[in-house]
XYZ file of C-alpha atoms in Angstrom:
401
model
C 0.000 0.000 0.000
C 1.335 3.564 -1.139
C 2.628 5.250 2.195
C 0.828 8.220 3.245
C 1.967 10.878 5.452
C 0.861 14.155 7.613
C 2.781 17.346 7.233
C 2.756 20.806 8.669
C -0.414 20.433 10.675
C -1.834 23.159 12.628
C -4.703 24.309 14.530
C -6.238 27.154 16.008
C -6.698 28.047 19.552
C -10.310 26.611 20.359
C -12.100 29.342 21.669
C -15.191 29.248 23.886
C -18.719 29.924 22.685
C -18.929 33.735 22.140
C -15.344 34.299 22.958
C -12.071 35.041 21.437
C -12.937 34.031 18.072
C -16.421 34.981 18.124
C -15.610 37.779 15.783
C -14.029 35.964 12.713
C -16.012 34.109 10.297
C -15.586 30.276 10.209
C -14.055 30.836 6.069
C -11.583 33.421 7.684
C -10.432 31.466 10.367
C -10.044 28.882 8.036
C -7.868 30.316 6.117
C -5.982 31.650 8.490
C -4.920 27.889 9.272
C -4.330 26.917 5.818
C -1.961 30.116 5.730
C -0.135 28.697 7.982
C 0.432 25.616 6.866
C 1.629 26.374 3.719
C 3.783 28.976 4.951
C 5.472 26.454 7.669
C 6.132 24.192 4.177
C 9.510 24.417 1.946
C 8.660 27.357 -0.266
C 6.671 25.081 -3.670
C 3.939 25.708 -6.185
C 1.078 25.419 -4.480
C -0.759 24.386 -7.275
C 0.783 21.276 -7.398
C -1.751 20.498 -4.362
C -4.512 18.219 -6.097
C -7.387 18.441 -3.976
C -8.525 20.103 -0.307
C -10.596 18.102 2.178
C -12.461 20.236 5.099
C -14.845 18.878 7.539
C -17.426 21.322 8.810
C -20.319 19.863 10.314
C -23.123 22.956 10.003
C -23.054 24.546 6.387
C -26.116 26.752 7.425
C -24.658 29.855 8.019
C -21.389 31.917 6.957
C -19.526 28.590 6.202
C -22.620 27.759 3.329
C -21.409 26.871 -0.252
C -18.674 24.593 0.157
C -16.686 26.598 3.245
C -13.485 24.359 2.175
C -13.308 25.994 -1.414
C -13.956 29.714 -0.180
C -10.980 28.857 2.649
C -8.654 27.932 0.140
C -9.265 30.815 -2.211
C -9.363 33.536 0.662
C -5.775 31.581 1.763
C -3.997 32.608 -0.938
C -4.322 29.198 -2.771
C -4.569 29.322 -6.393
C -7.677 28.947 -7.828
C -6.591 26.028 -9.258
C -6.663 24.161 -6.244
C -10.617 22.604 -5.914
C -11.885 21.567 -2.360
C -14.780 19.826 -1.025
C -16.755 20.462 2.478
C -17.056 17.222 4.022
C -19.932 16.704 6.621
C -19.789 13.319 8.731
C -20.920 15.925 11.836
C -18.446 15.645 14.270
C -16.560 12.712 12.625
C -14.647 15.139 10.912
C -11.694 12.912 10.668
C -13.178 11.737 7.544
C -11.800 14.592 5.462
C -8.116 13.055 6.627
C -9.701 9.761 5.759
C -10.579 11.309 2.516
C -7.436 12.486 1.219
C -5.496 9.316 2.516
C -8.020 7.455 0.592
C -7.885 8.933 -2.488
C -3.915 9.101 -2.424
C -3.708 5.469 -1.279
C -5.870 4.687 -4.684
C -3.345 6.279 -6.554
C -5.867 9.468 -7.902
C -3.419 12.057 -6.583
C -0.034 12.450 -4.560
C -0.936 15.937 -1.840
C -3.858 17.245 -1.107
C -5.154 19.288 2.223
C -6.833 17.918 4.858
C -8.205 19.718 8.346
C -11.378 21.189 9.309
C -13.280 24.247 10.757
C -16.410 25.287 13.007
C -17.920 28.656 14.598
C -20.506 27.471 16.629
C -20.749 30.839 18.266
C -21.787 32.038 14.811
C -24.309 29.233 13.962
C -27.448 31.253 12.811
C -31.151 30.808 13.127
C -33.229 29.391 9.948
C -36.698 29.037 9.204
C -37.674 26.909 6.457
C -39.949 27.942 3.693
C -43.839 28.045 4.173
C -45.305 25.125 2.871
C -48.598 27.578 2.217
C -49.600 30.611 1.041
C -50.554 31.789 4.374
C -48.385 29.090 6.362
C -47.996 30.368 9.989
C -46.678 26.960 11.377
C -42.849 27.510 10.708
C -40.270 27.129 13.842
C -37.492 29.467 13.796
C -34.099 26.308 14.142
C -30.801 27.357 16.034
C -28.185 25.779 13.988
C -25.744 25.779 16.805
C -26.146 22.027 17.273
C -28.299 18.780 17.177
C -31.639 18.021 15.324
C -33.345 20.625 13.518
C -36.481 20.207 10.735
C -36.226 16.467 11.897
C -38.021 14.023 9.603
C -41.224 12.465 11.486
C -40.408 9.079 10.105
C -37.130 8.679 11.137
C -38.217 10.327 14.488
C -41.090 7.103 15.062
C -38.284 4.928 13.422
C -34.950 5.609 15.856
C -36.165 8.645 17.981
C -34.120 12.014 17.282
C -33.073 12.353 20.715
C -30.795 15.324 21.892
C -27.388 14.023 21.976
C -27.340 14.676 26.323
C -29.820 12.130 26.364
C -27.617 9.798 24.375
C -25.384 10.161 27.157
C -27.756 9.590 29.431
C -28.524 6.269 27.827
C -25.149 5.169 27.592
C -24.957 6.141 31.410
C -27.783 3.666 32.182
C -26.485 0.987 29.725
C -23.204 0.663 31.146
C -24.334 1.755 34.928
C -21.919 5.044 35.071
C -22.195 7.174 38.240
C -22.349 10.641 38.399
C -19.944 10.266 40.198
C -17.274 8.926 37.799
C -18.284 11.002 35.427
C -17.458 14.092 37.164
C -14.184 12.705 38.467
C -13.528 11.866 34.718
C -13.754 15.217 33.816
C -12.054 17.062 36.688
C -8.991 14.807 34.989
C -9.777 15.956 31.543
C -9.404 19.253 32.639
C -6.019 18.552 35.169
C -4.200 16.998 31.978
C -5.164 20.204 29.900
C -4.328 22.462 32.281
C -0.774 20.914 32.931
C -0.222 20.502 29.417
C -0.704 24.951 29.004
C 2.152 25.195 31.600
C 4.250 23.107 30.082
C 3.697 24.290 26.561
C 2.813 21.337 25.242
C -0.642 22.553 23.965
C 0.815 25.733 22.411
C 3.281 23.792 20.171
C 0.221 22.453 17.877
C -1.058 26.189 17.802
C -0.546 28.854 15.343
C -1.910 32.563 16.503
C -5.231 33.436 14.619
C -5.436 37.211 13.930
C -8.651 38.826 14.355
C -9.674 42.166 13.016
C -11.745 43.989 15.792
C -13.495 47.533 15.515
C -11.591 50.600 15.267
C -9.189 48.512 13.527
C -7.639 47.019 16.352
C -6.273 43.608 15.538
C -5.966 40.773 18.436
C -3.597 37.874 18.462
C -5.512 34.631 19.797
C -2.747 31.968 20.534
C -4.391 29.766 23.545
C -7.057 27.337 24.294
C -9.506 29.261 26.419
C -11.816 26.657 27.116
C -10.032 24.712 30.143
C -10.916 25.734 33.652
C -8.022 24.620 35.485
C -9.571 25.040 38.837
C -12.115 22.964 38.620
C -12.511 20.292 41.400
C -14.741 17.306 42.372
C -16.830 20.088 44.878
C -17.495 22.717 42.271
C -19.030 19.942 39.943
C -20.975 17.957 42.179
C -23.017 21.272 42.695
C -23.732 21.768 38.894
C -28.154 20.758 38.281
C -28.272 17.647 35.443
C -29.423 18.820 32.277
C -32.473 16.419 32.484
C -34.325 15.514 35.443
C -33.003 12.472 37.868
C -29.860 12.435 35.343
C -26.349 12.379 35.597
C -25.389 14.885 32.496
C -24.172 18.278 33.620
C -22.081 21.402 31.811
C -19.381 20.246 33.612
C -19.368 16.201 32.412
C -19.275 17.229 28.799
C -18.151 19.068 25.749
C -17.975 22.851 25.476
C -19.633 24.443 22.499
C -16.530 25.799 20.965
C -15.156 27.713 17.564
C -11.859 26.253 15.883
C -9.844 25.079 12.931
C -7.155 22.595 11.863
C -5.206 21.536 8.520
C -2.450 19.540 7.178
C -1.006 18.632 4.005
C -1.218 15.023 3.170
C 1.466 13.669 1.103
C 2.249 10.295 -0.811
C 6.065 9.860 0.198
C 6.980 10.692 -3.413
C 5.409 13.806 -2.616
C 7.562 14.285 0.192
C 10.712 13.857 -0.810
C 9.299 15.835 -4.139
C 8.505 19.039 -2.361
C 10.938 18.612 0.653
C 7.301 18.252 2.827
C 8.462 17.682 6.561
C 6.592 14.403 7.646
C 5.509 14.066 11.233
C 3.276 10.890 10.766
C 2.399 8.344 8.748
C -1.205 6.949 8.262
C -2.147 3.384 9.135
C -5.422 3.213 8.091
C -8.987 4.852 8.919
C -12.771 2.457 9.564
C -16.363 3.948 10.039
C -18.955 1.628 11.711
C -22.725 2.187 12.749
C -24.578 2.223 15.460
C -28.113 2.795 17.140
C -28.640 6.340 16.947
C -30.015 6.434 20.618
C -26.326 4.957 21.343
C -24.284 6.992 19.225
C -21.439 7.474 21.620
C -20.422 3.831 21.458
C -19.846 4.628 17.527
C -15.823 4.453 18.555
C -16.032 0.573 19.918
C -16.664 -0.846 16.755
C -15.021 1.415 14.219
C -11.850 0.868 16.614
C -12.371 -2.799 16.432
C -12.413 -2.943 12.822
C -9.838 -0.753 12.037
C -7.458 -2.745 14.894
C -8.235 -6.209 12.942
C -8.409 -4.678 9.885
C -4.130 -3.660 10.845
C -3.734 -6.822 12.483
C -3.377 -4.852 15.730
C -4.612 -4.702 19.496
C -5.148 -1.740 21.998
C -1.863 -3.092 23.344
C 0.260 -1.842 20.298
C -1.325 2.145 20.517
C 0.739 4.232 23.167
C -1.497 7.069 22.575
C -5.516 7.005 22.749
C -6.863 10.154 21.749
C -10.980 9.571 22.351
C -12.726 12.346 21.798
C -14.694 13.740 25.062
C -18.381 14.402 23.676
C -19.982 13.397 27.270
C -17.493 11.793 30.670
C -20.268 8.936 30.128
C -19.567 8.472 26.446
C -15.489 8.164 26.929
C -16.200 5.937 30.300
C -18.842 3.641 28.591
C -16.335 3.385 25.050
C -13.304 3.115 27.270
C -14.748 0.222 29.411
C -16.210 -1.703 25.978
C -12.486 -1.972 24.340
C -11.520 -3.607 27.824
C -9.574 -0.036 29.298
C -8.859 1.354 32.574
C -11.019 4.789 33.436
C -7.491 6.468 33.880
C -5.351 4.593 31.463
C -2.377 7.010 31.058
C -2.568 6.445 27.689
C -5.734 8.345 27.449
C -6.163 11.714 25.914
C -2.668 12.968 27.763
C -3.289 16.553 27.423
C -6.913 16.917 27.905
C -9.952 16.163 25.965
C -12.704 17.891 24.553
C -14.603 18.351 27.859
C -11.581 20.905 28.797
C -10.733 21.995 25.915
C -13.531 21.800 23.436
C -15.766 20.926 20.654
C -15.764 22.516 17.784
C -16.609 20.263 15.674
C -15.990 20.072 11.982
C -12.678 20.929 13.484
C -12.482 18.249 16.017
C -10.872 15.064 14.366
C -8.425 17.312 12.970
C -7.496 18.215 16.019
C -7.052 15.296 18.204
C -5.255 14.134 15.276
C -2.669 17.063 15.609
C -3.040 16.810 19.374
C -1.893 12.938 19.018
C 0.655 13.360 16.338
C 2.715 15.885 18.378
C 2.489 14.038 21.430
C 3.683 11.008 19.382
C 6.760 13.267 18.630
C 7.228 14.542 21.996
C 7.541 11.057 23.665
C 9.283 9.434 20.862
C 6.443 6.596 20.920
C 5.213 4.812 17.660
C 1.633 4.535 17.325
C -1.904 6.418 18.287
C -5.123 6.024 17.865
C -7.927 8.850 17.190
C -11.433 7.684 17.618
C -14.401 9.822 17.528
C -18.601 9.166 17.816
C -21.217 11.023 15.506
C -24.085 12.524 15.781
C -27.047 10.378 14.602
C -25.124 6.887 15.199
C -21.788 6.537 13.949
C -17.901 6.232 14.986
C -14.776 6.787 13.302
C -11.465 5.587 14.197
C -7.913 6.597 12.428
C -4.067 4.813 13.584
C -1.057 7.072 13.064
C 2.396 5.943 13.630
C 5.219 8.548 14.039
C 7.620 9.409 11.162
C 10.386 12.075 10.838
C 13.328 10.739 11.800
């Protein structure tokens, strides 16, 4: 199989719901990454990139009509270079998966791969009236979640919110509050050691953001972790739904971000004099009951593991996304793992530092690769569920030296 390898990547800061990057559009931002990227590269023709891969998971609002395309263009890219918006929610690994894919067949040899989401500027729709005179239409908040749901999917899986997914998975697998808070309070520990130690800020690159009066703002760190949070402060949070164990503080932030990375065959590499910092194994997608969806990771790690003739015991780094404490404890206990395996999301997951997420699987990607580099291990895993039933599960091993 042709080797493929990640370059250059780089993310954002994730920045919290109405906060430091509330005032940049998601195609700006964007861009902004891909700048970076490119400008991190040996100085090549750009054009000679084939293709651009860019998850974003809403589409509604100022990232409508194909946000990877208008990224690229506003970049500097040449119009030349086409892109695609890939939407597997917040499985937005898949636009990695897409360009190793399509490189691995042979159809091209470097391409772009990452992914982007404002949720702070997710707007309000309302559909069309069906009627003349139709007064029936809801006004939707994009932000997240189910909106103009189908009624015959709803009486065929439910279109549950995705806390109460949690919930279920909380019941299923008999998770305590209690665990799930203490789960968290060491999401946010790991994150908030890894800011002192710089270990978060090496994957960053500073966004720029125009303000009014034409002041401009440099946004270079994760603002989402709260570093002093403790078992006591979260124990006195109310669950989201009645006689339930979900709270603010045992799951995901609503969050604004970006990520990218070139993607190269190794002829590409040693073509363009790319710098390679991993190599991809292989990527798997599996389904599951929507009312489930954050088991999605179990089986789309299992496949992917057999598929590589491989077992949790050959990964040294497990970066599971953190939609829910319940979700990471209930996936974590499936594939046979400790609650705390050190192995686990070592600087923090998305419960400390965010969710943004067409932006998500690109960055626990970047998250894993540099940690793969930092502790001179080989191999890492980056597993993800989605919205509506699904999980996604991608093995990197390092390269470079």
């Amino acid at each position: 199989m042709t080797a493929v390898y990640i370059c250059h990547p780089k993310r954002s800061a994730v920045g919290r719901y109405g906060g430091a990057l509330a005032d940049i559009r998601p195609d700006d931002l964007l861009a902004q990454v891909i700048k970076a990227v490119l400008d991190d590269a040996p100085d090549f023709d750009h054009s000679a990139i084939e293709d651009s891969f860019m998850g974003c998971a809403n589409q509604s609002g100022e990232d409508n009509r194909n946000v990877a395309r208008m990224s690229g263009l506003l970049s500097g890219l040449s119009e030349n270079v086409p892109a695609t918006t890939i939407n597997r929610l917040c499985g937005s690994l898949d636009a990695v998966g897409t360009a190793f894919r399509a490189i691995v067949s042979g159809e091209m040899e470097l391409a772009l791969a990452g992914g982007v989401e404002s949720m702070t500027r997710a707007p309000f729709v309302i559909g069309k009236p069906e009627g003349a005179y139709d007064r029936r239409q809801t006004l939707q908040d994009t932000t997240m979640g189910w909106r103009f749901i189908n009624k015959k999917l709803d009486a065929m899986y439910g279109t549950e919110a995705m806390p109460r997914t949690a919930e279920n998975l909380a019941e299923k697998y008999n998770i305590s509050r209690e665990d799930q808070d203490s789960f968290a309070v060491w999401s946010q520990q790991k994150a908030a050691q890894a800011q002192d130690d710089g270990r978060l800020a090496a994957e960053i690159t500073p966004i720029t953001i125009e303000r009014r009066k034409k002041r401009s703002v440099d946004r270079r760190y994760d603002e989402h972790p709260r570093p002093n949070t403790d078992i006591t402060a979260l124990e006195k949070l109310r669950p989201i739904y009645e006689g339930g164990t979900i709270t603010a503080g045992n799951a995901s932030g609503i969050n604004d971000g970006a990520a990218a990375m070139l993607i190269a065959s190794e002829a590409a590499v040693k073509k363009y004099g790319l710098t390679p910092m991993a190599k991809i194994e292989g990527m798997a997608t599996a389904g599951v009951e929507p009312t489930i969806m954050g088991i999605g990771p179990v089986p789309a790690t299992q496949k992917l593991l057999k598929r590589l003739n491989l077992s949790l015991d050959d990964i040294d780094i497990i970066e599971l996304n953190e939609a829910f404490s319940a979700q990471v404890l209930a996936c974590s206990r499936e594939l046979g793992l400790e609650d705390r395996d050190p192995r686990l999301n070592p600087k923090g997951g998305s419960i400390a530092l965010g969710h943004p997420l067409g932006a998500s699987g690109a960055r626990i990607l970047i998250s894993a690769i540099h940690e793969l580099q930092r502790t001179k291990k080989d191999r890492a895993l980056c597993t993800m569920c989605i919205g509506v039933g699904q999980g996604i599960a991608l093995v990197v091993s390092r390269a470079g030296e």
